[in-house]
mmCIF file of C-alpha atoms and ligand atoms in Angstrom:
data_model
loop_
_atom_site.group_PDB
_atom_site.id
_atom_site.type_symbol
_atom_site.label_atom_id
_atom_site.label_comp_id
_atom_site.label_asym_id
_atom_site.label_seq_id
_atom_site.Cartn_x
_atom_site.Cartn_y
_atom_site.Cartn_z
ATOM 1 C CA MET C 1 107.440 -14.826 128.760
ATOM 2 C CA THR C 2 106.814 -14.207 132.368
ATOM 3 C CA ARG C 3 107.972 -16.498 135.000
ATOM 4 C CA SER C 4 104.791 -16.867 137.336
ATOM 5 C CA LEU C 5 104.123 -19.189 140.035
ATOM 6 C CA ARG C 6 100.560 -19.705 141.202
ATOM 7 C CA VAL C 7 100.915 -20.085 145.002
ATOM 8 C CA GLY C 8 98.678 -21.095 147.471
ATOM 9 C CA GLY C 9 98.948 -20.209 151.240
ATOM 10 C CA ALA C 10 97.092 -22.984 153.178
ATOM 11 C CA GLN C 11 96.342 -21.518 156.431
ATOM 12 C CA MET C 12 95.311 -24.196 159.133
ATOM 13 C CA GLY C 13 92.914 -23.411 161.876
ATOM 14 C CA PRO C 14 93.573 -24.922 165.249
ATOM 15 C CA ILE C 15 94.951 -28.479 166.050
ATOM 16 C CA GLN C 16 94.181 -29.826 169.439
ATOM 17 C CA LYS C 17 96.297 -32.003 171.541
ATOM 18 C CA ALA C 18 93.922 -34.802 171.038
ATOM 19 C CA ASP C 19 93.895 -34.761 167.253
ATOM 20 C CA SER C 20 95.759 -37.557 165.232
ATOM 21 C CA ARG C 21 98.161 -37.188 162.645
ATOM 22 C CA GLU C 22 95.754 -38.709 160.209
ATOM 23 C CA ALA C 23 93.144 -36.304 160.834
ATOM 24 C CA VAL C 24 95.289 -33.114 160.365
ATOM 25 C CA VAL C 25 96.601 -35.007 157.128
ATOM 26 C CA ALA C 26 93.026 -35.383 155.772
ATOM 27 C CA ARG C 27 92.595 -31.473 156.616
ATOM 28 C CA MET C 28 95.760 -30.821 154.523
ATOM 29 C CA LEU C 29 94.619 -32.766 151.933
ATOM 30 C CA ALA C 30 91.350 -31.077 151.630
ATOM 31 C CA LEU C 31 93.489 -27.733 151.276
ATOM 32 C CA LEU C 32 95.566 -29.474 148.684
ATOM 33 C CA GLU C 33 92.264 -30.141 146.783
ATOM 34 C CA ARG C 34 91.502 -26.447 146.977
ATOM 35 C CA ALA C 35 94.848 -25.639 145.627
ATOM 36 C CA ARG C 36 94.245 -28.010 142.928
ATOM 37 C CA ALA C 37 90.943 -26.427 141.889
ATOM 38 C CA GLU C 38 92.864 -23.031 141.863
ATOM 39 C CA ARG C 39 95.579 -24.491 139.537
ATOM 40 C CA CYS C 40 98.378 -23.836 141.996
ATOM 41 C CA ASP C 41 101.987 -24.723 141.337
ATOM 42 C CA LEU C 42 102.820 -24.635 145.102
ATOM 43 C CA VAL C 43 101.268 -24.936 148.279
ATOM 44 C CA VAL C 44 102.705 -23.567 151.496
ATOM 45 C CA TYR C 45 101.467 -24.869 155.070
ATOM 46 C CA PRO C 46 102.269 -23.447 158.450
ATOM 47 C CA GLU C 47 105.126 -23.954 160.859
ATOM 48 C CA LEU C 48 104.681 -27.125 162.966
ATOM 49 C CA ALA C 49 101.768 -28.147 160.541
ATOM 50 C CA LEU C 50 101.254 -31.841 161.686
ATOM 51 C CA THR C 51 100.517 -30.991 165.624
ATOM 52 C CA THR C 52 99.317 -28.653 167.966
ATOM 53 C CA PHE C 53 101.974 -25.926 169.203
ATOM 54 C CA PHE C 54 103.451 -28.253 171.854
ATOM 55 C CA PRO C 55 106.129 -25.822 173.008
ATOM 56 C CA ARG C 56 103.451 -24.323 175.150
ATOM 57 C CA TRP C 57 103.472 -27.215 177.352
ATOM 58 C CA TYR C 58 106.263 -27.982 179.787
ATOM 59 C CA ALA C 59 107.986 -31.302 180.212
ATOM 60 C CA GLU C 60 110.637 -31.914 182.954
ATOM 61 C CA ASP C 61 112.025 -34.647 180.679
ATOM 62 C CA ILE C 62 112.376 -33.630 177.178
ATOM 63 C CA GLY C 63 112.042 -37.019 175.989
ATOM 64 C CA GLU C 64 108.415 -37.117 177.022
ATOM 65 C CA MET C 65 107.691 -34.693 174.083
ATOM 66 C CA ASP C 66 109.332 -36.925 171.599
ATOM 67 C CA GLY C 67 105.684 -38.119 170.324
ATOM 68 C CA TRP C 68 105.228 -34.795 168.655
ATOM 69 C CA PHE C 69 108.285 -35.143 166.534
ATOM 70 C CA GLU C 70 108.749 -36.821 163.069
ATOM 71 C CA ARG C 71 111.605 -39.396 162.552
ATOM 72 C CA GLU C 72 111.167 -39.546 158.944
ATOM 73 C CA MET C 73 109.391 -37.659 156.111
ATOM 74 C CA PRO C 74 107.434 -38.669 154.445
ATOM 75 C CA ASN C 75 106.235 -41.013 157.207
ATOM 76 C CA ALA C 76 103.033 -43.438 157.253
ATOM 77 C CA ALA C 77 100.601 -40.452 158.357
ATOM 78 C CA THR C 78 102.018 -38.123 155.879
ATOM 79 C CA ARG C 79 102.688 -40.018 152.749
ATOM 80 C CA PRO C 80 99.024 -39.675 151.474
ATOM 81 C CA LEU C 81 99.637 -35.754 151.222
ATOM 82 C CA PHE C 82 102.955 -36.304 149.468
ATOM 83 C CA GLU C 83 101.604 -38.852 146.786
ATOM 84 C CA ARG C 84 98.467 -36.749 146.144
ATOM 85 C CA ALA C 85 100.652 -33.513 145.708
ATOM 86 C CA ARG C 86 102.960 -35.416 143.286
ATOM 87 C CA ASP C 87 100.035 -36.622 141.334
ATOM 88 C CA CYS C 88 98.370 -33.235 141.004
ATOM 89 C CA GLY C 89 101.664 -31.675 140.165
ATOM 90 C CA ILE C 90 101.737 -29.310 143.088
ATOM 91 C CA GLY C 91 105.037 -28.364 145.024
ATOM 92 C CA MET C 92 104.800 -28.064 148.798
ATOM 93 C CA CYS C 93 106.342 -26.374 151.663
ATOM 94 C CA LEU C 94 105.555 -27.763 155.164
ATOM 95 C CA GLY C 95 106.952 -27.569 158.580
ATOM 96 C CA TYR C 96 107.316 -30.066 161.210
ATOM 97 C CA ALA C 97 109.277 -30.932 164.378
ATOM 98 C CA GLU C 98 112.166 -33.217 163.243
ATOM 99 C CA LEU C 99 113.821 -35.863 165.551
ATOM 100 C CA THR C 100 117.002 -36.989 163.678
ATOM 101 C CA GLU C 101 120.123 -38.964 165.040
ATOM 102 C CA GLU C 102 123.294 -37.247 163.825
ATOM 103 C CA ASP C 103 127.031 -38.251 165.099
ATOM 104 C CA ARG C 104 125.468 -40.952 167.310
ATOM 105 C CA ALA C 105 123.364 -38.023 169.190
ATOM 106 C CA ILE C 106 119.796 -37.163 168.968
ATOM 107 C CA HIS C 107 118.672 -33.743 167.763
ATOM 108 C CA ARG C 108 115.445 -32.012 167.517
ATOM 109 C CA TYR C 109 114.823 -29.192 165.261
ATOM 110 C CA ASN C 110 111.861 -27.085 164.206
ATOM 111 C CA THR C 111 111.972 -27.827 160.364
ATOM 112 C CA CYS C 112 110.469 -27.294 157.015
ATOM 113 C CA ILE C 113 110.835 -28.885 153.680
ATOM 114 C CA LEU C 114 110.356 -27.893 150.064
ATOM 115 C CA VAL C 115 109.184 -30.672 147.687
ATOM 116 C CA ASP C 116 108.799 -30.099 143.983
ATOM 117 C CA LYS C 117 106.017 -30.891 141.640
ATOM 118 C CA GLN C 118 107.343 -34.317 140.976
ATOM 119 C CA GLY C 119 107.299 -35.085 144.831
ATOM 120 C CA ALA C 120 111.189 -34.866 145.177
ATOM 121 C CA LEU C 121 112.849 -32.944 148.083
ATOM 122 C CA VAL C 122 114.330 -29.821 147.153
ATOM 123 C CA GLY C 123 115.706 -28.611 150.367
ATOM 124 C CA LYS C 124 115.347 -28.651 154.246
ATOM 125 C CA TYR C 125 115.442 -25.503 156.528
ATOM 126 C CA ARG C 126 115.795 -25.640 160.317
ATOM 127 C CA LYS C 127 114.672 -22.661 162.206
ATOM 128 C CA VAL C 128 117.623 -20.515 163.383
ATOM 129 C CA HIS C 129 115.901 -17.706 165.557
ATOM 130 C CA LEU C 130 114.162 -19.660 168.357
ATOM 131 C CA PRO C 131 111.973 -17.721 170.400
ATOM 132 C CA GLY C 132 111.042 -17.925 174.093
ATOM 133 C CA HIS C 133 112.908 -19.866 176.898
ATOM 134 C CA ALA C 134 114.435 -23.093 178.091
ATOM 135 C CA GLU C 135 113.136 -23.383 181.569
ATOM 136 C CA HIS C 136 109.801 -23.156 183.220
ATOM 137 C CA ASP C 137 108.883 -19.435 183.601
ATOM 138 C CA PRO C 138 106.217 -18.980 186.240
ATOM 139 C CA GLU C 139 106.237 -15.171 185.449
ATOM 140 C CA ARG C 140 104.487 -15.688 181.915
ATOM 141 C CA LYS C 141 100.893 -16.155 181.373
ATOM 142 C CA TRP C 142 101.830 -19.322 179.207
ATOM 143 C CA GLN C 143 105.005 -21.007 178.305
ATOM 144 C CA HIS C 144 107.046 -20.930 175.095
ATOM 145 C CA LEU C 145 109.662 -23.358 175.389
ATOM 146 C CA GLU C 146 111.257 -23.417 171.720
ATOM 147 C CA LYS C 147 114.530 -23.158 173.431
ATOM 148 C CA ARG C 148 113.947 -26.149 175.393
ATOM 149 C CA TYR C 149 112.766 -28.406 172.777
ATOM 150 C CA PHE C 150 114.591 -27.355 169.690
ATOM 151 C CA GLU C 151 118.411 -26.596 168.760
ATOM 152 C CA PRO C 152 118.848 -23.510 166.627
ATOM 153 C CA GLY C 153 119.069 -24.739 162.990
ATOM 154 C CA ASN C 154 122.480 -25.720 161.476
ATOM 155 C CA LEU C 155 121.630 -25.217 157.821
ATOM 156 C CA GLY C 156 121.782 -21.549 157.304
ATOM 157 C CA PHE C 157 119.286 -19.812 154.963
ATOM 158 C CA PRO C 158 119.925 -21.443 151.913
ATOM 159 C CA VAL C 159 118.078 -20.379 148.420
ATOM 160 C CA TRP C 160 117.369 -23.262 145.766
ATOM 161 C CA ARG C 161 116.739 -22.966 142.228
ATOM 162 C CA ALA C 162 113.387 -24.717 142.089
ATOM 163 C CA LEU C 163 109.980 -24.474 140.300
ATOM 164 C CA GLY C 164 111.530 -22.043 137.973
ATOM 165 C CA GLY C 165 112.558 -19.490 140.491
ATOM 166 C CA ASN C 166 114.924 -18.810 143.348
ATOM 167 C CA LEU C 167 113.065 -20.221 146.612
ATOM 168 C CA GLY C 168 114.177 -19.740 150.110
ATOM 169 C CA MET C 169 112.378 -20.650 153.645
ATOM 170 C CA CYS C 170 112.257 -19.412 157.070
ATOM 171 C CA ILE C 171 110.056 -20.060 160.034
ATOM 172 C CA CYS C 172 107.928 -17.787 162.190
ATOM 173 C CA ASN C 173 110.077 -15.793 164.363
ATOM 174 C CA ASP C 174 112.640 -15.647 161.737
ATOM 175 C CA ARG C 175 110.461 -13.352 159.878
ATOM 176 C CA ARG C 176 110.979 -10.502 162.381
ATOM 177 C CA TRP C 177 114.808 -10.281 161.641
ATOM 178 C CA PRO C 178 116.014 -8.536 158.630
ATOM 179 C CA GLU C 179 119.181 -10.815 158.851
ATOM 180 C CA THR C 180 116.882 -13.704 157.574
ATOM 181 C CA TYR C 181 115.811 -12.036 154.482
ATOM 182 C CA ARG C 182 119.015 -10.139 153.741
ATOM 183 C CA VAL C 183 120.968 -13.542 153.601
ATOM 184 C CA MET C 184 118.291 -14.715 151.050
ATOM 185 C CA GLY C 185 118.332 -11.567 149.412
ATOM 186 C CA LEU C 186 122.105 -12.078 148.666
ATOM 187 C CA GLN C 187 121.204 -15.227 147.194
ATOM 188 C CA ASP C 188 118.803 -13.494 145.023
ATOM 189 C CA VAL C 189 115.629 -14.879 146.517
ATOM 190 C CA GLU C 190 112.619 -14.427 144.738
ATOM 191 C CA LEU C 191 109.844 -16.205 146.933
ATOM 192 C CA VAL C 192 110.312 -16.629 150.623
ATOM 193 C CA MET C 193 107.913 -19.474 152.170
ATOM 194 C CA LEU C 194 107.360 -19.226 156.020
ATOM 195 C CA GLY C 195 104.868 -20.658 158.317
ATOM 196 C CA TYR C 196 104.165 -19.331 161.802
ATOM 197 C CA ASN C 197 102.376 -20.053 165.165
ATOM 198 C CA THR C 198 101.906 -16.812 167.029
ATOM 199 C CA PRO C 199 99.903 -16.135 170.100
ATOM 200 C CA THR C 200 97.136 -13.420 169.694
ATOM 201 C CA GLY C 201 98.392 -12.013 172.986
ATOM 202 C CA ASN C 202 101.611 -11.389 174.604
ATOM 203 C CA ALA C 203 102.567 -13.989 177.598
ATOM 204 C CA GLN C 204 104.688 -11.061 179.176
ATOM 205 C CA SER C 205 102.502 -7.879 178.639
ATOM 206 C CA ASP C 206 98.920 -6.896 178.808
ATOM 207 C CA ASP C 207 100.020 -3.581 176.723
ATOM 208 C CA GLU C 208 100.499 -5.163 173.511
ATOM 209 C CA ALA C 209 97.013 -5.349 171.697
ATOM 210 C CA PRO C 210 96.177 -8.091 169.226
ATOM 211 C CA ALA C 211 95.901 -5.258 166.506
ATOM 212 C CA LEU C 212 99.367 -4.068 167.191
ATOM 213 C CA ARG C 213 100.757 -7.625 167.174
ATOM 214 C CA MET C 214 99.034 -8.324 163.741
ATOM 215 C CA PHE C 215 100.514 -4.898 162.509
ATOM 216 C CA HIS C 216 104.130 -6.269 163.534
ATOM 217 C CA ASN C 217 103.342 -9.592 161.762
ATOM 218 C CA HIS C 218 102.581 -7.887 158.655
ATOM 219 C CA MET C 219 105.357 -5.081 158.764
ATOM 220 C CA SER C 220 107.852 -7.791 159.165
ATOM 221 C CA MET C 221 107.049 -9.547 156.080
ATOM 222 C CA GLN C 222 106.357 -6.393 154.105
ATOM 223 C CA ALA C 223 109.569 -4.819 154.833
ATOM 224 C CA GLY C 224 111.614 -8.018 154.185
ATOM 225 C CA ALA C 225 109.947 -8.397 150.712
ATOM 226 C CA TYR C 226 110.464 -4.993 149.798
ATOM 227 C CA GLN C 227 113.986 -4.474 151.077
ATOM 228 C CA ASN C 228 115.060 -7.454 149.183
ATOM 229 C CA GLY C 229 112.658 -7.341 146.261
ATOM 230 C CA THR C 230 111.144 -10.866 146.932
ATOM 231 C CA TRP C 231 107.781 -12.194 147.296
ATOM 232 C CA VAL C 232 106.915 -13.472 150.718
ATOM 233 C CA VAL C 233 104.269 -16.056 151.458
ATOM 234 C CA GLY C 234 103.498 -16.115 155.342
ATOM 235 C CA VAL C 235 101.099 -18.815 156.525
ATOM 236 C CA ALA C 236 99.429 -19.187 159.969
ATOM 237 C CA LYS C 237 98.097 -22.003 162.168
ATOM 238 C CA CYS C 238 95.596 -20.205 163.952
ATOM 239 C CA GLY C 239 92.622 -20.198 166.304
ATOM 240 C CA ASP C 240 92.157 -21.561 169.738
ATOM 241 C CA GLU C 241 94.335 -24.723 170.577
ATOM 242 C CA ASP C 242 93.110 -26.177 173.882
ATOM 243 C CA GLY C 243 92.372 -22.756 175.283
ATOM 244 C CA HIS C 244 95.550 -20.752 173.562
ATOM 245 C CA GLU C 245 94.731 -18.529 170.932
ATOM 246 C CA LEU C 246 97.035 -18.141 167.785
ATOM 247 C CA MET C 247 96.720 -15.252 165.317
ATOM 248 C CA ALA C 248 95.569 -15.686 161.767
ATOM 249 C CA GLY C 249 96.146 -12.985 159.045
ATOM 250 C CA SER C 250 98.120 -15.326 156.457
ATOM 251 C CA VAL C 251 99.353 -12.979 153.498
ATOM 252 C CA ILE C 252 100.939 -13.189 150.174
ATOM 253 C CA VAL C 253 103.453 -10.030 149.764
ATOM 254 C CA SER C 254 104.492 -8.562 146.614
ATOM 255 C CA PRO C 255 108.132 -7.538 146.221
ATOM 256 C CA ASP C 256 106.663 -3.919 146.448
ATOM 257 C CA GLY C 257 105.901 -4.837 150.012
ATOM 258 C CA VAL C 258 102.027 -4.931 149.205
ATOM 259 C CA ILE C 259 99.750 -7.578 150.438
ATOM 260 C CA VAL C 260 97.874 -9.158 147.556
ATOM 261 C CA ALA C 261 96.125 -11.971 149.325
ATOM 262 C CA GLU C 262 95.070 -12.183 152.890
ATOM 263 C CA ALA C 263 93.048 -14.509 154.867
ATOM 264 C CA LYS C 264 89.820 -13.590 156.305
ATOM 265 C CA SER C 265 89.026 -16.492 158.640
ATOM 266 C CA MET C 266 90.696 -18.146 161.684
ATOM 267 C CA ASP C 267 90.328 -21.433 160.316
ATOM 268 C CA ASP C 268 91.618 -23.928 157.287
ATOM 269 C CA GLU C 269 91.557 -21.297 154.210
ATOM 270 C CA LEU C 270 93.527 -21.098 150.978
ATOM 271 C CA ILE C 271 94.762 -17.887 149.903
ATOM 272 C CA VAL C 272 95.826 -17.512 146.326
ATOM 273 C CA ALA C 273 98.118 -15.183 144.286
ATOM 274 C CA ASP C 274 100.045 -15.241 140.977
ATOM 275 C CA CYS C 275 103.481 -14.397 141.886
ATOM 276 C CA ASP C 276 105.454 -13.034 138.719
ATOM 277 C CA LEU C 277 108.973 -13.766 139.752
ATOM 278 C CA ASP C 278 110.153 -11.147 137.181
ATOM 279 C CA LYS C 279 108.250 -8.457 139.295
ATOM 280 C CA CYS C 280 111.245 -8.953 141.573
ATOM 281 C CA GLN C 281 113.639 -7.331 139.038
ATOM 282 C CA PHE C 282 112.811 -3.737 139.476
ATOM 283 C CA ASN C 283 113.531 -3.383 143.176
ATOM 284 C CA LYS C 284 116.587 -5.609 142.642
ATOM 285 C CA LYS C 285 117.928 -3.575 139.702
ATOM 286 C CA THR C 286 117.104 -0.049 141.235
ATOM 287 C CA ILE C 287 116.829 0.991 144.811
ATOM 288 C CA PHE C 288 117.996 -2.428 146.099
ATOM 289 C CA ASP C 289 120.629 -3.098 143.552
ATOM 290 C CA PHE C 290 123.019 -4.657 146.282
ATOM 291 C CA ALA C 291 126.000 -4.852 143.979
ATOM 292 C CA ALA C 292 125.844 -1.131 143.376
ATOM 293 C CA HIS C 293 124.836 0.230 146.690
ATOM 294 C CA ARG C 294 125.601 -2.081 149.720
ATOM 295 C CA ARG C 295 128.560 -0.829 151.852
ATOM 296 C CA PRO C 296 129.534 -4.128 153.716
ATOM 297 C CA GLU C 297 132.711 -2.487 155.066
ATOM 298 C CA HIS C 298 130.558 -0.717 157.207
ATOM 299 C CA TYR C 299 128.414 -3.612 158.598
ATOM 300 C CA GLY C 300 130.872 -5.640 160.478
ATOM 301 C CA LEU C 301 129.175 -5.147 163.761
ATOM 302 C CA ILE C 302 126.205 -7.205 162.541
ATOM 303 C CA VAL C 303 128.262 -10.596 162.314
ATOM 304 C CA GLU C 304 130.735 -9.554 165.042
ATOM 305 C CA ARG C 305 128.348 -8.522 167.935
ATOM 306 C CA THR C 306 125.097 -10.185 169.050
ATOM 307 C CA GLY C 307 123.761 -8.036 171.844
ATOM 308 C CA ALA C 308 123.497 -4.225 171.717
ATOM 309 C CA GLU C 309 126.257 -2.309 173.597
ATOM 310 C CA PRO C 310 125.724 1.300 174.193
ATOM 311 C CA PRO C 311 128.743 3.675 173.068
ATOM 312 C CA GLU C 312 131.480 4.441 175.678
ATOM 313 C CA GLY C 313 131.711 7.793 177.229
ATOM 314 C CA GLY C 314 129.704 9.991 179.885
ATOM 315 C CA GLY C 315 127.011 12.573 179.211
HETATM 316 N N1 CDT A 1 106.507 -19.958 166.759
HETATM 317 C C1 CDT A 1 107.090 -18.694 166.904
HETATM 318 O O1 CDT A 1 108.207 -18.560 166.617
HETATM 319 N N2 CDT A 1 106.292 -17.603 167.445
HETATM 320 C C2 CDT A 1 106.818 -16.514 167.907
HETATM 321 C C3 CDT A 1 106.269 -15.906 169.128
HETATM 322 C C4 CDT A 1 107.211 -15.701 170.133
HETATM 323 S S1 CDT A 1 106.429 -15.137 171.496
HETATM 324 C C5 CDT A 1 107.588 -15.873 172.761
HETATM 325 C C6 CDT A 1 106.753 -15.255 166.818
HETATM 326 O O2 CDT A 1 107.674 -14.643 166.595
HETATM 327 O O3 CDT A 1 105.742 -15.274 166.180
#
């Protein structure tokens, strides 16, 4: 018997600054109903699915941005989504900005959670690779202040045994880093879920065309899937948010690195694929049989060094 998960990637169109959580949750519920009609086992929503991509806005006082954060999950606004997903027997992965008090200090993270078909929390991931900058940068065409509003995640890249498979999560910029997938690959991950908010243009260069940026988006996920023998589900929040355009291009990628489902619009849209988790085995047991072929004695620099340093010597 094959182990197959029918997965829905719930791409979301733009969320404006003025949109309420309730209005956004109504859209997420509509996507959930499409997933129910498609008999999905699991729905993946984007990064920061409940709000506009607020790190594009600068605030001198970080606390002024706390209205974009959730203090508990589920909460009053999101409970209808959690209850409906549980009633439909559909698991969920969704991203949000998390504000938490730990060790008597306030912490803010870019977070996503995995909920099982019974509505129980399986696990939480906090974004590790925070892109952008911490101070206002007048050189950029627009700001990307994730380093100002979030701390780097402190939970690593766990993989959970849930919904009949080995499931992991990461968030947006994490998808560009091979380390992200490999740490999960070493835990035998079979499905990586991720959401993204990626500007269509580059704030620091006019030379990076939207098509090239879309190529980088897909290439990163396809390489991560192939090199680790895992499914990857990448889901965008996209379209024009208060004059700032985010790319679409949500995909479901097979363990061969092949895109098997792809969004066509820049709006709310469900993409669906049957993800046969046993399909991961061929790569994992042959070309990427880690136990047989990896040579960690030569990989020390990856954990010892952060930035690149050229070799010593002249010439
Ligand atoms: N949300 C997010 O991580 N976006 C980044 C764009 C960074 S541009 C400074 C991404 O990697 O898609």
